PDB file of C-alpha atoms in Angstrom:
ATOM      1  CA  LYS Z 125      30.114   2.997  55.894  1.00 69.00           C
ATOM      2  CA  ALA Z 126      30.206  -0.091  58.091  1.00 83.00           C
ATOM      3  CA  GLY Z 127      26.890  -1.355  59.407  1.00 94.00           C
ATOM      4  CA  VAL Z 128      25.847  -2.296  62.895  1.00 97.00           C
ATOM      5  CA  THR Z 129      27.958  -5.078  64.322  1.00 98.00           C
ATOM      6  CA  GLN Z 130      27.055  -7.429  67.127  1.00 98.00           C
ATOM      7  CA  THR Z 131      29.238  -9.854  69.014  1.00 97.00           C
ATOM      8  CA  PRO Z 132      29.167 -12.693  69.558  1.00 98.00           C
ATOM      9  CA  ARG Z 133      26.913 -14.006  66.794  1.00 97.00           C
ATOM     10  CA  TYR Z 134      26.105 -17.238  68.592  1.00 97.00           C
ATOM     11  CA  LEU Z 135      26.190 -18.111  72.245  1.00 97.00           C
ATOM     12  CA  ILE Z 136      25.302 -21.204  74.249  1.00 98.00           C
ATOM     13  CA  LYS Z 137      24.866 -20.872  78.002  1.00 98.00           C
ATOM     14  CA  THR Z 138      23.313 -22.891  80.791  1.00 98.00           C
ATOM     15  CA  ARG Z 139      20.584 -21.870  83.181  1.00 98.00           C
ATOM     16  CA  GLY Z 140      21.723 -19.593  85.969  1.00 98.00           C
ATOM     17  CA  GLN Z 141      24.685 -18.178  84.065  1.00 98.00           C
ATOM     18  CA  GLN Z 142      24.939 -14.606  82.912  1.00 98.00           C
ATOM     19  CA  VAL Z 143      25.756 -13.225  79.491  1.00 98.00           C
ATOM     20  CA  THR Z 144      26.943  -9.951  77.998  1.00 98.00           C
ATOM     21  CA  LEU Z 145      26.182  -9.004  74.410  1.00 98.00           C
ATOM     22  CA  SER Z 146      27.880  -6.187  72.554  1.00 98.00           C
ATOM     23  CA  CYS Z 147      26.712  -3.822  69.840  1.00 98.00           C
ATOM     24  CA  SER Z 148      28.688  -1.299  67.816  1.00 98.00           C
ATOM     25  CA  PRO Z 149      26.430   1.176  66.007  1.00 97.00           C
ATOM     26  CA  ILE Z 150      26.956   2.769  62.637  1.00 96.00           C
ATOM     27  CA  SER Z 151      29.548   5.512  62.875  1.00 95.00           C
ATOM     28  CA  GLY Z 152      27.899   8.763  63.934  1.00 93.00           C
ATOM     29  CA  HIS Z 153      24.768   7.110  65.275  1.00 95.00           C
ATOM     30  CA  ARG Z 154      24.027   8.023  68.869  1.00 94.00           C
ATOM     31  CA  SER Z 155      20.947   5.918  69.597  1.00 95.00           C
ATOM     32  CA  VAL Z 156      21.030   2.189  70.234  1.00 97.00           C
ATOM     33  CA  SER Z 157      17.988   0.008  70.846  1.00 96.00           C
ATOM     34  CA  TRP Z 158      17.850  -3.631  71.892  1.00 97.00           C
ATOM     35  CA  TYR Z 159      15.167  -6.162  70.997  1.00 96.00           C
ATOM     36  CA  GLN Z 160      14.408  -9.779  71.770  1.00 96.00           C
ATOM     37  CA  GLN Z 161      12.843 -11.955  69.099  1.00 95.00           C
ATOM     38  CA  THR Z 162      11.637 -15.508  69.653  1.00 91.00           C
ATOM     39  CA  PRO Z 163      10.235 -17.857  66.963  1.00 82.00           C
ATOM     40  CA  GLY Z 164       6.833 -16.688  65.836  1.00 71.00           C
ATOM     41  CA  GLN Z 165       7.037 -13.552  67.953  1.00 75.00           C
ATOM     42  CA  GLY Z 166       7.415 -10.004  66.893  1.00 80.00           C
ATOM     43  CA  LEU Z 167      10.130  -7.716  68.102  1.00 89.00           C
ATOM     44  CA  GLN Z 168       9.993  -7.255  71.851  1.00 92.00           C
ATOM     45  CA  PHE Z 169      11.571  -3.967  72.876  1.00 93.00           C
ATOM     46  CA  LEU Z 170      14.124  -4.184  75.679  1.00 96.00           C
ATOM     47  CA  PHE Z 171      15.594  -0.689  76.008  1.00 94.00           C
ATOM     48  CA  GLU Z 172      16.969   2.272  74.148  1.00 95.00           C
ATOM     49  CA  TYR Z 173      20.013   4.369  74.876  1.00 96.00           C
ATOM     50  CA  PHE Z 174      20.795   7.813  73.570  1.00 94.00           C
ATOM     51  CA  SER Z 175      24.009   9.610  74.471  1.00 92.00           C
ATOM     52  CA  GLU Z 176      24.717   7.154  77.307  1.00 94.00           C
ATOM     53  CA  THR Z 177      21.273   7.621  78.890  1.00 95.00           C
ATOM     54  CA  GLN Z 178      18.519   5.042  78.929  1.00 94.00           C
ATOM     55  CA  ARG Z 179      15.632   6.815  77.250  1.00 92.00           C
ATOM     56  CA  ASN Z 180      13.053   4.038  77.117  1.00 90.00           C
ATOM     57  CA  LYS Z 181      12.637   0.626  78.683  1.00 93.00           C
ATOM     58  CA  GLY Z 182      10.378  -2.276  77.770  1.00 92.00           C
ATOM     59  CA  ASN Z 183       8.557  -4.705  80.035  1.00 91.00           C
ATOM     60  CA  PHE Z 184      11.369  -7.075  80.875  1.00 95.00           C
ATOM     61  CA  PRO Z 185      12.518  -8.175  84.341  1.00 96.00           C
ATOM     62  CA  GLY Z 186      15.440  -6.523  86.047  1.00 96.00           C
ATOM     63  CA  ARG Z 187      17.679  -9.433  85.000  1.00 98.00           C
ATOM     64  CA  PHE Z 188      17.967  -7.611  81.698  1.00 98.00           C
ATOM     65  CA  SER Z 189      20.150  -4.533  81.832  1.00 97.00           C
ATOM     66  CA  GLY Z 190      22.174  -2.448  79.465  1.00 97.00           C
ATOM     67  CA  ARG Z 191      24.493   0.469  79.120  1.00 97.00           C
ATOM     68  CA  GLN Z 192      25.971   2.722  76.484  1.00 97.00           C
ATOM     69  CA  PHE Z 193      29.489   4.066  76.376  1.00 97.00           C
ATOM     70  CA  SER Z 194      30.739   7.467  75.289  1.00 95.00           C
ATOM     71  CA  ASN Z 195      31.621   6.088  71.839  1.00 94.00           C
ATOM     72  CA  SER Z 196      27.956   4.958  71.480  1.00 95.00           C
ATOM     73  CA  ARG Z 197      28.847   1.277  71.716  1.00 97.00           C
ATOM     74  CA  SER Z 198      26.340  -0.578  73.855  1.00 98.00           C
ATOM     75  CA  GLU Z 199      26.203  -3.735  75.896  1.00 98.00           C
ATOM     76  CA  MET Z 200      23.301  -5.659  77.316  1.00 98.00           C
ATOM     77  CA  ASN Z 201      23.554  -8.110  80.165  1.00 98.00           C
ATOM     78  CA  VAL Z 202      21.245 -10.896  81.181  1.00 98.00           C
ATOM     79  CA  SER Z 203      21.812 -12.402  84.597  1.00 96.00           C
ATOM     80  CA  THR Z 204      20.518 -15.692  85.989  1.00 97.00           C
ATOM     81  CA  LEU Z 205      19.614 -17.041  82.577  1.00 98.00           C
ATOM     82  CA  GLU Z 206      16.382 -18.965  82.123  1.00 97.00           C
ATOM     83  CA  LEU Z 207      15.396 -21.368  79.336  1.00 96.00           C
ATOM     84  CA  GLY Z 208      12.905 -18.791  78.093  1.00 95.00           C
ATOM     85  CA  ASP Z 209      15.719 -16.334  77.421  1.00 97.00           C
ATOM     86  CA  SER Z 210      16.716 -18.344  74.358  1.00 96.00           C
ATOM     87  CA  ALA Z 211      16.142 -15.930  71.503  1.00 96.00           C
ATOM     88  CA  LEU Z 212      17.646 -13.764  68.818  1.00 96.00           C
ATOM     89  CA  TYR Z 213      18.825 -10.518  70.374  1.00 98.00           C
ATOM     90  CA  LEU Z 214      18.895  -7.634  67.954  1.00 97.00           C
ATOM     91  CA  CYS Z 215      20.575  -4.296  68.257  1.00 98.00           C
ATOM     92  CA  ALA Z 216      19.539  -1.338  66.124  1.00 97.00           C
ATOM     93  CA  SER Z 217      21.179   2.045  65.788  1.00 96.00           C
ATOM     94  CA  SER Z 218      19.847   5.363  64.565  1.00 94.00           C
ATOM     95  CA  LEU Z 219      21.297   8.782  63.959  1.00 92.00           C
ATOM     96  CA  GLY Z 220      19.085  10.437  66.526  1.00 85.00           C
ATOM     97  CA  ALA Z 221      16.453   9.295  68.953  1.00 74.00           C
ATOM     98  CA  TYR Z 222      13.608   9.522  66.423  1.00 79.00           C
ATOM     99  CA  ASN Z 223      15.192   8.471  63.156  1.00 86.00           C
ATOM    100  CA  GLU Z 224      14.910   5.202  61.252  1.00 91.00           C
ATOM    101  CA  GLN Z 225      16.740   2.285  62.826  1.00 94.00           C
ATOM    102  CA  PHE Z 226      19.288   0.001  61.211  1.00 96.00           C
ATOM    103  CA  PHE Z 227      19.703  -3.478  62.598  1.00 97.00           C
ATOM    104  CA  GLY Z 228      22.741  -5.587  63.267  1.00 97.00           C
ATOM    105  CA  PRO Z 229      22.828  -9.298  62.383  1.00 97.00           C
ATOM    106  CA  GLY Z 230      21.819 -10.303  65.896  1.00 97.00           C
ATOM    107  CA  THR Z 231      23.162 -12.608  68.578  1.00 97.00           C
ATOM    108  CA  ARG Z 232      21.467 -15.973  68.810  1.00 97.00           C
ATOM    109  CA  LEU Z 233      21.447 -17.053  72.445  1.00 97.00           C
ATOM    110  CA  THR Z 234      20.636 -20.618  73.420  1.00 97.00           C
ATOM    111  CA  VAL Z 235      20.099 -21.431  77.083  1.00 98.00           C
ATOM    112  CA  LEU Z 236      20.368 -25.105  77.999  1.00 97.00           C
TER     113      LEU Z 236
ATOM    114  CA  GLN M 113      -6.417  -3.027  71.227  1.00 70.00           C
ATOM    115  CA  LYS M 114      -2.774  -3.202  70.273  1.00 81.00           C
ATOM    116  CA  GLU M 115      -1.133   0.083  69.471  1.00 92.00           C
ATOM    117  CA  VAL M 116       0.068  -1.152  66.062  1.00 95.00           C
ATOM    118  CA  GLU M 117      -1.774  -3.935  64.308  1.00 95.00           C
ATOM    119  CA  GLN M 118      -0.944  -6.009  61.285  1.00 95.00           C
ATOM    120  CA  ASN M 119      -2.626  -9.037  59.798  1.00 90.00           C
ATOM    121  CA  SER M 120      -0.288 -11.931  60.597  1.00 88.00           C
ATOM    122  CA  GLY M 121      -1.038 -13.673  57.289  1.00 90.00           C
ATOM    123  CA  PRO M 122       0.277 -15.506  55.505  1.00 96.00           C
ATOM    124  CA  LEU M 123      -0.672 -13.365  52.556  1.00 97.00           C
ATOM    125  CA  SER M 124      -0.255 -15.311  49.335  1.00 97.00           C
ATOM    126  CA  VAL M 125       0.220 -13.347  46.102  1.00 97.00           C
ATOM    127  CA  PRO M 126       0.998 -14.625  42.595  1.00 98.00           C
ATOM    128  CA  GLU M 127       4.305 -13.605  41.066  1.00 98.00           C
ATOM    129  CA  GLY M 128       3.973 -10.389  39.094  1.00 97.00           C
ATOM    130  CA  ALA M 129       0.909  -9.171  41.000  1.00 98.00           C
ATOM    131  CA  ILE M 130       0.658  -6.310  43.497  1.00 98.00           C
ATOM    132  CA  ALA M 131       1.084  -7.232  47.160  1.00 98.00           C
ATOM    133  CA  SER M 132      -0.730  -4.942  49.578  1.00 97.00           C
ATOM    134  CA  LEU M 133       0.277  -4.913  53.233  1.00 98.00           C
ATOM    135  CA  ASN M 134      -1.632  -2.926  55.818  1.00 97.00           C
ATOM    136  CA  CYS M 135      -0.894  -1.537  59.254  1.00 97.00           C
ATOM    137  CA  THR M 136      -3.229   0.351  61.578  1.00 97.00           C
ATOM    138  CA  TYR M 137      -2.242   2.367  64.630  1.00 97.00           C
ATOM    139  CA  SER M 138      -4.160   3.749  67.568  1.00 96.00           C
ATOM    140  CA  ASP M 139      -2.181   6.856  68.585  1.00 95.00           C
ATOM    141  CA  ARG M 140      -3.521   9.713  66.478  1.00 95.00           C
ATOM    142  CA  GLY M 141      -0.457  11.783  67.324  1.00 93.00           C
ATOM    143  CA  SER M 142       1.934   9.310  65.697  1.00 94.00           C
ATOM    144  CA  GLN M 143       4.486  11.034  63.527  1.00 90.00           C
ATOM    145  CA  SER M 144       6.704   8.665  61.590  1.00 94.00           C
ATOM    146  CA  PHE M 145       6.021   5.333  59.978  1.00 96.00           C
ATOM    147  CA  PHE M 146       8.488   2.677  58.898  1.00 97.00           C
ATOM    148  CA  TRP M 147       8.349  -0.531  56.887  1.00 98.00           C
ATOM    149  CA  TYR M 148      10.913  -3.283  57.397  1.00 97.00           C
ATOM    150  CA  ARG M 149      11.415  -6.609  55.670  1.00 98.00           C
ATOM    151  CA  GLN M 150      12.707  -9.623  57.577  1.00 96.00           C
ATOM    152  CA  TYR M 151      13.781 -12.835  55.924  1.00 96.00           C
ATOM    153  CA  SER M 152      13.645 -15.994  58.018  1.00 91.00           C
ATOM    154  CA  GLY M 153      16.649 -16.186  60.328  1.00 88.00           C
ATOM    155  CA  LYS M 154      17.838 -12.689  59.398  1.00 93.00           C
ATOM    156  CA  SER M 155      17.530  -9.271  60.976  1.00 95.00           C
ATOM    157  CA  PRO M 156      14.991  -6.670  59.790  1.00 96.00           C
ATOM    158  CA  GLU M 157      16.063  -4.321  57.036  1.00 96.00           C
ATOM    159  CA  LEU M 158      14.538  -0.927  56.375  1.00 96.00           C
ATOM    160  CA  ILE M 159      12.507  -0.673  53.172  1.00 96.00           C
ATOM    161  CA  MET M 160      11.186   2.857  53.503  1.00 95.00           C
ATOM    162  CA  PHE M 161       9.680   5.432  55.833  1.00 95.00           C
ATOM    163  CA  ILE M 162       6.964   8.023  55.444  1.00 96.00           C
ATOM    164  CA  TYR M 163       6.038  11.095  57.482  1.00 92.00           C
ATOM    165  CA  SER M 164       3.401  12.925  55.444  1.00 88.00           C
ATOM    166  CA  ASN M 165      -0.040  11.960  54.221  1.00 90.00           C
ATOM    167  CA  GLY M 166      -0.116  10.527  50.743  1.00 92.00           C
ATOM    168  CA  ASP M 167       2.133   8.220  48.778  1.00 94.00           C
ATOM    169  CA  LYS M 168       5.874   7.753  48.715  1.00 95.00           C
ATOM    170  CA  GLU M 169       7.415   5.643  45.984  1.00 97.00           C
ATOM    171  CA  ASP M 170      10.778   3.896  45.860  1.00 96.00           C
ATOM    172  CA  GLY M 171      11.247   1.516  42.962  1.00 97.00           C
ATOM    173  CA  ARG M 172       8.671  -1.252  43.171  1.00 97.00           C
ATOM    174  CA  PHE M 173       7.626  -0.153  46.664  1.00 98.00           C
ATOM    175  CA  THR M 174       4.997   2.460  47.551  1.00 98.00           C
ATOM    176  CA  ALA M 175       4.103   3.500  51.078  1.00 97.00           C
ATOM    177  CA  GLN M 176       0.720   5.090  51.602  1.00 97.00           C
ATOM    178  CA  LEU M 177      -0.177   7.037  54.732  1.00 96.00           C
ATOM    179  CA  ASN M 178      -3.657   8.111  55.766  1.00 95.00           C
ATOM    180  CA  LYS M 179      -3.494   9.866  59.142  1.00 94.00           C
ATOM    181  CA  ALA M 180      -7.231  10.551  59.275  1.00 94.00           C
ATOM    182  CA  SER M 181      -7.980   6.836  59.053  1.00 95.00           C
ATOM    183  CA  GLN M 182      -4.838   5.903  60.973  1.00 96.00           C
ATOM    184  CA  TYR M 183      -3.389   3.393  58.618  1.00 95.00           C
ATOM    185  CA  VAL M 184      -0.251   2.971  56.589  1.00 97.00           C
ATOM    186  CA  SER M 185       0.135   0.569  53.693  1.00 97.00           C
ATOM    187  CA  LEU M 186       2.965  -0.889  51.696  1.00 98.00           C
ATOM    188  CA  LEU M 187       2.384  -1.849  48.081  1.00 98.00           C
ATOM    189  CA  ILE M 188       4.844  -4.067  46.242  1.00 98.00           C
ATOM    190  CA  ARG M 189       4.433  -3.989  42.462  1.00 98.00           C
ATOM    191  CA  ASP M 190       5.536  -6.813  40.178  1.00 98.00           C
ATOM    192  CA  SER M 191       6.005  -9.127  43.174  1.00 98.00           C
ATOM    193  CA  GLN M 192       8.947 -11.502  42.976  1.00 97.00           C
ATOM    194  CA  PRO M 193       9.586 -14.749  44.889  1.00 96.00           C
ATOM    195  CA  SER M 194      12.468 -12.906  46.574  1.00 97.00           C
ATOM    196  CA  ASP M 195       9.881 -10.592  48.163  1.00 98.00           C
ATOM    197  CA  SER M 196       8.649 -13.517  50.261  1.00 98.00           C
ATOM    198  CA  ALA M 197       9.389 -12.452  53.829  1.00 97.00           C
ATOM    199  CA  THR M 198       7.776 -11.028  56.942  1.00 96.00           C
ATOM    200  CA  TYR M 199       7.016  -7.319  56.711  1.00 97.00           C
ATOM    201  CA  LEU M 200       7.121  -5.291  59.909  1.00 97.00           C
ATOM    202  CA  CYS M 201       5.418  -1.968  60.436  1.00 97.00           C
ATOM    203  CA  ALA M 202       6.844   0.415  63.057  1.00 95.00           C
ATOM    204  CA  VAL M 203       5.240   3.632  64.275  1.00 95.00           C
ATOM    205  CA  LEU M 204       6.818   6.484  66.215  1.00 93.00           C
ATOM    206  CA  ASN M 205       4.027   7.493  68.559  1.00 91.00           C
ATOM    207  CA  SER M 206       3.287  10.824  70.261  1.00 91.00           C
ATOM    208  CA  ASN M 207       5.512   9.799  73.188  1.00 87.00           C
ATOM    209  CA  TYR M 208       8.409   9.301  70.763  1.00 86.00           C
ATOM    210  CA  GLN M 209       8.362   5.560  71.334  1.00 88.00           C
ATOM    211  CA  LEU M 210       8.843   3.252  68.380  1.00 90.00           C
ATOM    212  CA  ILE M 211       6.035   0.686  68.463  1.00 92.00           C
ATOM    213  CA  TRP M 212       6.293  -2.433  66.317  1.00 94.00           C
ATOM    214  CA  GLY M 213       3.580  -4.509  64.724  1.00 94.00           C
ATOM    215  CA  ALA M 214       3.836  -8.286  64.891  1.00 93.00           C
ATOM    216  CA  GLY M 215       4.456  -8.498  61.144  1.00 95.00           C
ATOM    217  CA  THR M 216       2.716  -9.924  58.093  1.00 96.00           C
ATOM    218  CA  LYS M 217       4.144 -13.002  56.396  1.00 96.00           C
ATOM    219  CA  LEU M 218       4.087 -12.571  52.625  1.00 98.00           C
ATOM    220  CA  ILE M 219       4.410 -15.498  50.225  1.00 98.00           C
ATOM    221  CA  ILE M 220       4.911 -14.858  46.528  1.00 98.00           C
ATOM    222  CA  LYS M 221       3.883 -17.892  44.489  1.00 96.00           C
ATOM    223  CA  PRO M 222       5.802 -18.475  41.233  1.00 92.00           C
TER     224      PRO M 222
END
């Protein structure tokens, strides 16, 4: 069974731009969670989607948004990029809302 | 007090010894507990999960859960240099939110 895939793997943007990251969960998984990880920091939870509905949201500004499609694929968008948004963005999928999560390889975003 | 706490380390263990990683949590109603390993520059990978009090073994790994004392541990027997990584503890709390610890950096010395 294919794992979680994320595209693109690497991205370089400049301040003020916006970016869209994509995540395809493991086949059959209906829950997708997004995390931000910066050097030396733990996983910072962004949001979780289950069956196209946002179930939980972390403490991030409204510039960070996401959505989930009917095929469980998910996208997250960051508008008006800031230097501090440079990070590894991880997507994780799980079978249900409360099951163990499996992570994709991540998208490394650099904001210049 | 953070909801899930881990010693940041680094924890240094000689090769072949037992590495013991600990995680405490504050929500007494927490239900599920997960251990992940993350190598530098890589994404976390699931090692094991535990729901019930007691021990759960998988190869060289043993998870121990004590709900009365609100801690969960991960033991790694016969530690290998390849076990050097950051170990993340995650707890599904009573609100069905998955809360992550900051991770413990483990170094296995040859």
